[in-house]
């Protein structure tokens, strides 16, 4: 900020800033894997995420909730995008997994509505969910995953998971992994009875 414009990585904001009313509205550094850091700011006429305008946001009622989510009296936003279905009055962010949020009607992952809040079949995990007869990693459907037997394998960011047939790292199947004997070791290492893995990939010559 030079008193007239915001700058981020050499990019200048689209509009000049009103210096008298300019202030920072929220700065977030999320844990690794939970999303990018962010800095929100407002003046009397605008809301910014870094140097980008948050279109239609009201500065007088704007509240930053996490690195991705924010709201004002009328709308909810994921970064600079309006979440059309979200209800600002009841919208809250999950404090332990900040890319997850909910309002009185729906659950959201990374700004996308994924399931009804009171869906009797759907489940929400850390970075996974089961609904619509499928399994999802964040907003990505995992082909062939079984929602009835799906569960996470506890890790720092919960990127390993399994069902009755397969083991997964994020949304990818770990080919030939042994479902019954697969365990998490820490720092994204895991093993089964035959192999050691790092970030879902086989480590050659590891014991």
PDB file of C-alpha atoms in Angstrom:
ATOM      1  CA  UNK A   1       0.000   0.000   0.000  1.00  0.00           C
ATOM      2  CA  UNK A   2       1.553   3.296  -1.087  1.00  0.00           C
ATOM      3  CA  UNK A   3      -1.211   5.584   0.159  1.00  0.00           C
ATOM      4  CA  UNK A   4      -3.008   5.455  -3.182  1.00  0.00           C
ATOM      5  CA  UNK A   5      -3.022   1.832  -4.418  1.00  0.00           C
ATOM      6  CA  UNK A   6      -2.609  -1.670  -3.033  1.00  0.00           C
ATOM      7  CA  UNK A   7       0.201  -3.788  -4.468  1.00  0.00           C
ATOM      8  CA  UNK A   8       0.631  -7.563  -4.330  1.00  0.00           C
ATOM      9  CA  UNK A   9       3.547  -9.271  -6.057  1.00  0.00           C
ATOM     10  CA  UNK A  10       3.960  -6.227  -8.261  1.00  0.00           C
ATOM     11  CA  UNK A  11       0.267  -6.029  -9.218  1.00  0.00           C
ATOM     12  CA  UNK A  12      -1.590  -2.790  -8.541  1.00  0.00           C
ATOM     13  CA  UNK A  13      -5.193  -2.735  -7.319  1.00  0.00           C
ATOM     14  CA  UNK A  14      -7.880  -1.968  -9.878  1.00  0.00           C
ATOM     15  CA  UNK A  15      -9.033   1.174  -8.103  1.00  0.00           C
ATOM     16  CA  UNK A  16      -7.322   3.778  -5.906  1.00  0.00           C
ATOM     17  CA  UNK A  17      -7.736   3.481  -2.144  1.00  0.00           C
ATOM     18  CA  UNK A  18      -9.451   6.038   0.061  1.00  0.00           C
ATOM     19  CA  UNK A  19      -6.600   6.705   2.459  1.00  0.00           C
ATOM     20  CA  UNK A  20      -8.736   8.149   5.255  1.00  0.00           C
ATOM     21  CA  UNK A  21     -10.958   5.062   5.571  1.00  0.00           C
ATOM     22  CA  UNK A  22      -8.541   2.324   4.511  1.00  0.00           C
ATOM     23  CA  UNK A  23      -7.892  -0.450   7.039  1.00  0.00           C
ATOM     24  CA  UNK A  24      -6.998  -4.123   7.140  1.00  0.00           C
ATOM     25  CA  UNK A  25      -9.973  -6.397   7.778  1.00  0.00           C
ATOM     26  CA  UNK A  26      -8.261  -9.714   8.407  1.00  0.00           C
ATOM     27  CA  UNK A  27      -4.988 -11.538   7.854  1.00  0.00           C
ATOM     28  CA  UNK A  28      -4.818 -15.343   7.921  1.00  0.00           C
ATOM     29  CA  UNK A  29      -2.030 -17.881   7.595  1.00  0.00           C
ATOM     30  CA  UNK A  30      -3.610 -21.299   7.417  1.00  0.00           C
ATOM     31  CA  UNK A  31      -1.794 -24.517   8.349  1.00  0.00           C
ATOM     32  CA  UNK A  32      -0.058 -26.149   5.380  1.00  0.00           C
ATOM     33  CA  UNK A  33      -2.586 -27.958   3.222  1.00  0.00           C
ATOM     34  CA  UNK A  34      -5.622 -26.056   4.498  1.00  0.00           C
ATOM     35  CA  UNK A  35      -5.451 -23.296   1.900  1.00  0.00           C
ATOM     36  CA  UNK A  36      -3.517 -20.163   1.022  1.00  0.00           C
ATOM     37  CA  UNK A  37      -2.866 -17.269   3.334  1.00  0.00           C
ATOM     38  CA  UNK A  38      -4.812 -14.079   2.725  1.00  0.00           C
ATOM     39  CA  UNK A  39      -5.103 -10.421   3.627  1.00  0.00           C
ATOM     40  CA  UNK A  40      -8.454  -8.651   3.399  1.00  0.00           C
ATOM     41  CA  UNK A  41      -8.769  -4.868   3.491  1.00  0.00           C
ATOM     42  CA  UNK A  42     -11.553  -2.286   3.162  1.00  0.00           C
ATOM     43  CA  UNK A  43     -12.061   1.393   2.547  1.00  0.00           C
ATOM     44  CA  UNK A  44     -15.346   3.296   2.545  1.00  0.00           C
ATOM     45  CA  UNK A  45     -16.274   2.064  -0.929  1.00  0.00           C
ATOM     46  CA  UNK A  46     -14.476  -1.235  -1.535  1.00  0.00           C
ATOM     47  CA  UNK A  47     -13.376  -4.590  -0.144  1.00  0.00           C
ATOM     48  CA  UNK A  48     -10.084  -6.126  -1.266  1.00  0.00           C
ATOM     49  CA  UNK A  49      -8.414  -9.507  -1.093  1.00  0.00           C
ATOM     50  CA  UNK A  50      -4.819  -8.486  -1.559  1.00  0.00           C
ATOM     51  CA  UNK A  51      -5.057  -6.214  -4.629  1.00  0.00           C
ATOM     52  CA  UNK A  52      -8.258  -7.815  -6.013  1.00  0.00           C
ATOM     53  CA  UNK A  53     -11.715  -6.324  -5.557  1.00  0.00           C
ATOM     54  CA  UNK A  54     -14.313  -8.441  -3.790  1.00  0.00           C
ATOM     55  CA  UNK A  55     -17.192  -7.431  -6.033  1.00  0.00           C
ATOM     56  CA  UNK A  56     -20.513  -6.448  -4.395  1.00  0.00           C
ATOM     57  CA  UNK A  57     -19.077  -6.730  -0.871  1.00  0.00           C
ATOM     58  CA  UNK A  58     -20.231  -4.069   1.598  1.00  0.00           C
ATOM     59  CA  UNK A  59     -17.344  -2.472   3.515  1.00  0.00           C
ATOM     60  CA  UNK A  60     -19.584  -1.322   6.346  1.00  0.00           C
ATOM     61  CA  UNK A  61     -20.558  -4.881   7.352  1.00  0.00           C
ATOM     62  CA  UNK A  62     -17.691  -6.947   5.926  1.00  0.00           C
ATOM     63  CA  UNK A  63     -16.199  -9.643   8.175  1.00  0.00           C
ATOM     64  CA  UNK A  64     -13.274 -11.897   7.198  1.00  0.00           C
ATOM     65  CA  UNK A  65     -13.795 -15.403   8.634  1.00  0.00           C
ATOM     66  CA  UNK A  66     -10.768 -17.346   7.358  1.00  0.00           C
ATOM     67  CA  UNK A  67      -8.258 -17.235   4.527  1.00  0.00           C
ATOM     68  CA  UNK A  68     -11.034 -18.148   2.109  1.00  0.00           C
ATOM     69  CA  UNK A  69     -14.385 -17.223   3.633  1.00  0.00           C
ATOM     70  CA  UNK A  70     -15.869 -13.824   4.411  1.00  0.00           C
ATOM     71  CA  UNK A  71     -19.306 -12.284   4.612  1.00  0.00           C
ATOM     72  CA  UNK A  72     -21.222  -9.054   4.880  1.00  0.00           C
ATOM     73  CA  UNK A  73     -24.839  -8.344   5.788  1.00  0.00           C
ATOM     74  CA  UNK A  74     -26.111  -9.594   2.426  1.00  0.00           C
ATOM     75  CA  UNK A  75     -23.677 -12.110   0.980  1.00  0.00           C
ATOM     76  CA  UNK A  76     -21.060 -14.776   1.712  1.00  0.00           C
ATOM     77  CA  UNK A  77     -17.800 -14.903  -0.232  1.00  0.00           C
ATOM     78  CA  UNK A  78     -15.145 -17.484  -0.940  1.00  0.00           C
ATOM     79  CA  UNK A  79     -12.116 -15.357  -1.634  1.00  0.00           C
ATOM     80  CA  UNK A  80     -13.454 -12.952  -4.322  1.00  0.00           C
ATOM     81  CA  UNK A  81     -16.415 -15.084  -5.438  1.00  0.00           C
ATOM     82  CA  UNK A  82     -19.980 -14.689  -4.146  1.00  0.00           C
ATOM     83  CA  UNK A  83     -21.490 -17.905  -2.767  1.00  0.00           C
ATOM     84  CA  UNK A  84     -24.987 -17.560  -4.143  1.00  0.00           C
ATOM     85  CA  UNK A  85     -26.618 -20.265  -1.995  1.00  0.00           C
ATOM     86  CA  UNK A  86     -25.068 -19.306   1.340  1.00  0.00           C
ATOM     87  CA  UNK A  87     -26.998 -17.581   4.138  1.00  0.00           C
ATOM     88  CA  UNK A  88     -24.838 -14.881   5.776  1.00  0.00           C
ATOM     89  CA  UNK A  89     -26.853 -14.765   9.007  1.00  0.00           C
ATOM     90  CA  UNK A  90     -26.145 -18.420   9.869  1.00  0.00           C
ATOM     91  CA  UNK A  91     -22.879 -18.940   7.997  1.00  0.00           C
ATOM     92  CA  UNK A  92     -19.919 -20.152  10.095  1.00  0.00           C
ATOM     93  CA  UNK A  93     -16.496 -21.645   9.378  1.00  0.00           C
ATOM     94  CA  UNK A  94     -15.256 -24.870  10.934  1.00  0.00           C
ATOM     95  CA  UNK A  95     -12.485 -23.709  13.270  1.00  0.00           C
ATOM     96  CA  UNK A  96     -10.456 -26.929  12.987  1.00  0.00           C
ATOM     97  CA  UNK A  97     -10.723 -27.294   9.192  1.00  0.00           C
ATOM     98  CA  UNK A  98     -11.102 -23.779   7.795  1.00  0.00           C
ATOM     99  CA  UNK A  99     -11.947 -24.719   4.212  1.00  0.00           C
ATOM    100  CA  UNK A 100     -15.169 -26.310   5.577  1.00  0.00           C
ATOM    101  CA  UNK A 101     -18.139 -24.114   6.419  1.00  0.00           C
ATOM    102  CA  UNK A 102     -21.871 -24.389   6.923  1.00  0.00           C
ATOM    103  CA  UNK A 103     -25.057 -22.402   7.241  1.00  0.00           C
ATOM    104  CA  UNK A 104     -28.531 -23.447   8.347  1.00  0.00           C
ATOM    105  CA  UNK A 105     -29.095 -25.386   5.107  1.00  0.00           C
ATOM    106  CA  UNK A 106     -25.849 -26.653   3.594  1.00  0.00           C
ATOM    107  CA  UNK A 107     -22.243 -27.708   4.131  1.00  0.00           C
ATOM    108  CA  UNK A 108     -19.527 -26.195   1.935  1.00  0.00           C
ATOM    109  CA  UNK A 109     -15.986 -27.207   0.993  1.00  0.00           C
ATOM    110  CA  UNK A 110     -13.695 -24.610  -0.567  1.00  0.00           C
ATOM    111  CA  UNK A 111     -16.667 -22.398  -1.295  1.00  0.00           C
ATOM    112  CA  UNK A 112     -18.709 -25.075  -3.055  1.00  0.00           C
ATOM    113  CA  UNK A 113     -21.976 -26.446  -1.673  1.00  0.00           C
ATOM    114  CA  UNK A 114     -21.510 -30.186  -1.229  1.00  0.00           C
ATOM    115  CA  UNK A 115     -24.477 -31.459   0.764  1.00  0.00           C
ATOM    116  CA  UNK A 116     -27.542 -30.599   2.759  1.00  0.00           C
ATOM    117  CA  UNK A 117     -26.692 -30.008   6.419  1.00  0.00           C
ATOM    118  CA  UNK A 118     -29.205 -32.556   7.653  1.00  0.00           C
ATOM    119  CA  UNK A 119     -28.573 -35.199   4.985  1.00  0.00           C
ATOM    120  CA  UNK A 120     -29.126 -38.493   6.871  1.00  0.00           C
ATOM    121  CA  UNK A 121     -26.751 -40.398   4.573  1.00  0.00           C
ATOM    122  CA  UNK A 122     -23.959 -37.904   3.959  1.00  0.00           C
ATOM    123  CA  UNK A 123     -20.882 -37.621   6.168  1.00  0.00           C
ATOM    124  CA  UNK A 124     -18.295 -34.867   6.430  1.00  0.00           C
ATOM    125  CA  UNK A 125     -14.739 -35.771   7.377  1.00  0.00           C
ATOM    126  CA  UNK A 126     -11.699 -33.517   7.432  1.00  0.00           C
ATOM    127  CA  UNK A 127     -10.957 -33.170   3.721  1.00  0.00           C
ATOM    128  CA  UNK A 128     -13.375 -35.831   2.510  1.00  0.00           C
ATOM    129  CA  UNK A 129     -17.145 -36.179   2.370  1.00  0.00           C
ATOM    130  CA  UNK A 130     -19.609 -38.887   1.381  1.00  0.00           C
ATOM    131  CA  UNK A 131     -22.880 -37.887  -0.254  1.00  0.00           C
ATOM    132  CA  UNK A 132     -24.871 -38.439  -3.437  1.00  0.00           C
ATOM    133  CA  UNK A 133     -23.759 -42.102  -3.357  1.00  0.00           C
ATOM    134  CA  UNK A 134     -20.122 -41.069  -3.875  1.00  0.00           C
ATOM    135  CA  UNK A 135     -16.944 -40.061  -2.049  1.00  0.00           C
ATOM    136  CA  UNK A 136     -15.390 -36.630  -2.519  1.00  0.00           C
ATOM    137  CA  UNK A 137     -11.953 -35.234  -1.736  1.00  0.00           C
ATOM    138  CA  UNK A 138     -12.658 -31.561  -1.077  1.00  0.00           C
ATOM    139  CA  UNK A 139     -14.695 -30.808  -4.243  1.00  0.00           C
ATOM    140  CA  UNK A 140     -13.368 -33.664  -6.373  1.00  0.00           C
ATOM    141  CA  UNK A 141     -15.349 -36.863  -6.840  1.00  0.00           C
ATOM    142  CA  UNK A 142     -13.298 -40.053  -6.353  1.00  0.00           C
ATOM    143  CA  UNK A 143     -14.376 -42.551  -9.024  1.00  0.00           C
ATOM    144  CA  UNK A 144     -15.159 -46.009  -7.697  1.00  0.00           C
ATOM    145  CA  UNK A 145     -14.770 -45.179  -3.990  1.00  0.00           C
ATOM    146  CA  UNK A 146     -17.307 -46.903  -1.732  1.00  0.00           C
ATOM    147  CA  UNK A 147     -19.144 -44.384   0.499  1.00  0.00           C
ATOM    148  CA  UNK A 148     -20.493 -47.112   2.795  1.00  0.00           C
ATOM    149  CA  UNK A 149     -17.063 -48.342   3.946  1.00  0.00           C
ATOM    150  CA  UNK A 150     -15.003 -45.193   3.396  1.00  0.00           C
ATOM    151  CA  UNK A 151     -12.998 -43.772   6.307  1.00  0.00           C
ATOM    152  CA  UNK A 152      -9.989 -41.575   6.868  1.00  0.00           C
ATOM    153  CA  UNK A 153      -6.643 -42.898   8.051  1.00  0.00           C
ATOM    154  CA  UNK A 154      -5.686 -40.382  10.703  1.00  0.00           C
ATOM    155  CA  UNK A 155      -2.771 -38.135   9.729  1.00  0.00           C
ATOM    156  CA  UNK A 156      -1.803 -34.532  10.316  1.00  0.00           C
ATOM    157  CA  UNK A 157      -3.857 -33.261   7.403  1.00  0.00           C
ATOM    158  CA  UNK A 158      -5.879 -36.445   6.856  1.00  0.00           C
ATOM    159  CA  UNK A 159      -4.839 -36.989   3.238  1.00  0.00           C
ATOM    160  CA  UNK A 160      -4.841 -40.794   3.509  1.00  0.00           C
ATOM    161  CA  UNK A 161      -8.122 -42.693   3.458  1.00  0.00           C
ATOM    162  CA  UNK A 162      -9.472 -46.111   2.543  1.00  0.00           C
ATOM    163  CA  UNK A 163     -12.567 -48.128   1.817  1.00  0.00           C
ATOM    164  CA  UNK A 164     -13.068 -51.890   1.572  1.00  0.00           C
ATOM    165  CA  UNK A 165     -11.270 -52.058  -1.759  1.00  0.00           C
ATOM    166  CA  UNK A 166      -8.600 -49.361  -1.973  1.00  0.00           C
ATOM    167  CA  UNK A 167      -6.322 -46.907  -0.180  1.00  0.00           C
ATOM    168  CA  UNK A 168      -6.283 -43.265  -1.263  1.00  0.00           C
ATOM    169  CA  UNK A 169      -3.932 -40.345  -1.031  1.00  0.00           C
ATOM    170  CA  UNK A 170      -6.030 -37.239  -1.533  1.00  0.00           C
ATOM    171  CA  UNK A 171      -8.185 -38.247  -4.514  1.00  0.00           C
ATOM    172  CA  UNK A 172      -5.811 -40.826  -6.057  1.00  0.00           C
ATOM    173  CA  UNK A 173      -5.904 -44.582  -5.553  1.00  0.00           C
ATOM    174  CA  UNK A 174      -2.613 -45.983  -4.210  1.00  0.00           C
ATOM    175  CA  UNK A 175      -2.231 -48.880  -6.577  1.00  0.00           C
ATOM    176  CA  UNK A 176      -1.797 -52.324  -4.978  1.00  0.00           C
ATOM    177  CA  UNK A 177      -1.739 -50.949  -1.418  1.00  0.00           C
ATOM    178  CA  UNK A 178      -2.860 -53.480   1.168  1.00  0.00           C
ATOM    179  CA  UNK A 179      -6.084 -52.143   2.688  1.00  0.00           C
ATOM    180  CA  UNK A 180      -6.008 -54.302   5.805  1.00  0.00           C
ATOM    181  CA  UNK A 181      -2.419 -53.532   6.821  1.00  0.00           C
ATOM    182  CA  UNK A 182      -2.043 -49.933   5.678  1.00  0.00           C
ATOM    183  CA  UNK A 183      -0.990 -47.555   8.476  1.00  0.00           C
ATOM    184  CA  UNK A 184       0.081 -43.931   8.702  1.00  0.00           C
ATOM    185  CA  UNK A 185       3.583 -43.292  10.079  1.00  0.00           C
ATOM    186  CA  UNK A 186       3.732 -39.490  10.237  1.00  0.00           C
ATOM    187  CA  UNK A 187       4.888 -36.595   8.035  1.00  0.00           C
ATOM    188  CA  UNK A 188       2.978 -38.100   5.078  1.00  0.00           C
ATOM    189  CA  UNK A 189       4.800 -41.445   5.337  1.00  0.00           C
ATOM    190  CA  UNK A 190       2.751 -44.629   5.454  1.00  0.00           C
ATOM    191  CA  UNK A 191       3.290 -48.340   5.004  1.00  0.00           C
ATOM    192  CA  UNK A 192       1.600 -51.659   4.467  1.00  0.00           C
ATOM    193  CA  UNK A 193       3.058 -55.149   4.814  1.00  0.00           C
ATOM    194  CA  UNK A 194       4.880 -54.853   1.497  1.00  0.00           C
ATOM    195  CA  UNK A 195       5.912 -51.238   0.950  1.00  0.00           C
ATOM    196  CA  UNK A 196       6.625 -47.800   2.395  1.00  0.00           C
ATOM    197  CA  UNK A 197       4.938 -44.728   0.908  1.00  0.00           C
ATOM    198  CA  UNK A 198       5.509 -40.995   0.917  1.00  0.00           C
ATOM    199  CA  UNK A 199       2.675 -38.731  -0.227  1.00  0.00           C
ATOM    200  CA  UNK A 200       0.968 -41.806  -1.631  1.00  0.00           C
ATOM    201  CA  UNK A 201       3.938 -42.936  -3.747  1.00  0.00           C
ATOM    202  CA  UNK A 202       6.073 -46.020  -3.219  1.00  0.00           C
ATOM    203  CA  UNK A 203       9.519 -45.380  -1.767  1.00  0.00           C
ATOM    204  CA  UNK A 204      11.993 -47.651  -3.501  1.00  0.00           C
ATOM    205  CA  UNK A 205      14.334 -49.664  -1.270  1.00  0.00           C
ATOM    206  CA  UNK A 206      12.608 -48.455   1.933  1.00  0.00           C
ATOM    207  CA  UNK A 207      12.072 -50.885   4.795  1.00  0.00           C
TER     208      UNK A 207
END
